[in-house]
Amino acid sequence: MSSPKESLISAQQLLHLTHHRNKNQHRLSKWYKAFSILRRQITKLVTELETLETAELYSSKRKTDEKESKYVTAAREKVEKRVRFLREWVLEDCYLAFSNLVADNQYSALGLVLVGCLARVKSVIRQLVKDEKIKGADSVAEAEGDVVMEHGTGENERQDDLGEVVDRREIFGNLEGLLDDDEVSGDEQEMLEEQIALEATEETQRITISKQGKKKRTGPLMDRDESLRKATATPTKPPKKKRKKGDAFDDLFSKLI
C-alpha cells in the first residue's frame, strides 16, 4: 500500500495535467475556482509532508522519554492545520462544483475524473487525521442522524398510548350520575352541582352563538346588500325612438341608406 505522500503526489500530477489541458478553455467557469484552490492546497500539503519527513529523519532525541524536537512539532502542526482547512472548507465546495460538472453532458467525463481525484485526496486526508478525531466526528454524526430519524416524521412510531378523545357531554352525564349517588357527601354534592351548572351555562352559550350565526341578516345590512346588488346589475337599454313619417323623397332615400 502506498504512503499518503505518494498518493498525494499522484493526485497532484493528475490535477496539474488537468490544469495544463483545460486552463484556456475553462478558466472562467464556476467550477474552475474550486479546482484551482484544491490544486494549490494539495501542492502545499505535499511540500509540508516532505518537510515533516525531513525533520523526523534528522531530528536527534537524547532520551526515549523526552519530547520530540521543536522542528518536528512545528512541521506536524502545519500539516494538521492544512488538513483541517481542506476538510472543513475545500473538499465540500469542490464536490459541489465537480458534481455539477458531471451533470453537464458536454463535460461529464472531465467531471468524473475530478470526482475520482477528489475521492483519492479525501481518503489520504483520512489517513493523516488522528484516529481520535475521526471517531469523535463519526460519533457526533451518528448521534445527529439518530435524532433526525427519531424526530423526522413526527408520527407515533413507538406506538405510545395517547389516550382517547372524551366528549364533554359524556362528562356532563357522568356528573349527573354521581349526583344521584347516595354515597356522595354533602360537600361533594355541592361541588358537583356547581360543576353541572357551569357546564350547562357553557353549553347554552355555545348553542346561542351557533343559532345567532345561522340567522339571516336584516335591517340596514340587508338594505345595503340590496342597494349594492342593484348598483352592480346590468343597466336596461333605452327604447328606440320611432322615425317620423316623411314624404315620398324621404321614403326613396331611406331605402338607399
CSV table of N, CA, C and O in Angstrom, one decimal, residues 1 22 28 37 92-93 146 163 166 168-169 180 192 205 228:
chain,number,residue,atom,x,y,z
A,1,MET,N,0.8,-1.2,0.0
A,1,MET,CA,0.0,0.0,0.0
A,1,MET,C,0.9,1.2,0.0
A,1,MET,O,1.8,1.3,0.7
A,22,ASN,N,-6.8,22.2,-19.6
A,22,ASN,CA,-8.1,22.9,-19.6
A,22,ASN,C,-8.1,24.3,-19.2
A,22,ASN,O,-9.2,24.9,-19.0
A,28,LEU,N,-12.6,30.5,-16.9
A,28,LEU,CA,-13.7,31.5,-16.5
A,28,LEU,C,-14.9,30.7,-15.9
A,28,LEU,O,-15.9,31.4,-15.6
A,37,ILE,N,-8.2,26.1,-6.2
A,37,ILE,CA,-7.9,26.1,-4.8
A,37,ILE,C,-7.5,24.7,-4.4
A,37,ILE,O,-6.5,24.5,-3.6
A,92,GLU,N,-15.8,20.1,0.5
A,92,GLU,CA,-17.2,20.2,0.2
A,92,GLU,C,-17.5,21.1,-1.0
A,92,GLU,O,-18.3,20.8,-1.8
A,93,ASP,N,-16.8,22.3,-1.1
A,93,ASP,CA,-17.0,23.1,-2.3
A,93,ASP,C,-16.6,22.4,-3.6
A,93,ASP,O,-17.3,22.6,-4.6
A,146,ASP,N,-29.4,9.8,14.3
A,146,ASP,CA,-30.4,9.2,15.1
A,146,ASP,C,-31.5,10.2,15.6
A,146,ASP,O,-32.7,9.8,15.6
A,163,GLY,N,-54.1,7.9,24.7
A,163,GLY,CA,-55.4,8.1,25.3
A,163,GLY,C,-56.5,8.2,24.3
A,163,GLY,O,-56.4,7.9,23.1
A,166,VAL,N,-62.4,12.4,24.7
A,166,VAL,CA,-63.6,12.3,25.5
A,166,VAL,C,-64.5,13.5,25.3
A,166,VAL,O,-64.0,14.6,25.2
A,168,ARG,N,-67.3,16.3,26.1
A,168,ARG,CA,-67.7,16.9,27.3
A,168,ARG,C,-69.1,16.6,27.7
A,168,ARG,O,-69.5,16.6,28.9
A,169,ARG,N,-70.0,16.2,26.8
A,169,ARG,CA,-71.3,15.8,27.1
A,169,ARG,C,-71.3,14.5,27.9
A,169,ARG,O,-72.2,14.2,28.8
A,180,ASP,N,-76.7,11.6,41.7
A,180,ASP,CA,-77.8,10.8,42.2
A,180,ASP,C,-77.3,9.7,43.2
A,180,ASP,O,-78.1,9.0,43.8
A,192,LEU,N,-70.4,19.1,42.8
A,192,LEU,CA,-71.0,18.5,41.6
A,192,LEU,C,-72.1,19.4,41.0
A,192,LEU,O,-72.1,19.6,39.8
A,205,GLN,N,-74.5,28.9,26.1
A,205,GLN,CA,-73.8,29.9,25.4
A,205,GLN,C,-73.4,29.5,24.0
A,205,GLN,O,-73.5,30.2,23.0
A,228,LEU,N,-76.4,47.5,-3.2
A,228,LEU,CA,-75.2,47.1,-3.9
A,228,LEU,C,-75.5,46.2,-5.1
A,228,LEU,O,-75.0,46.3,-6.2
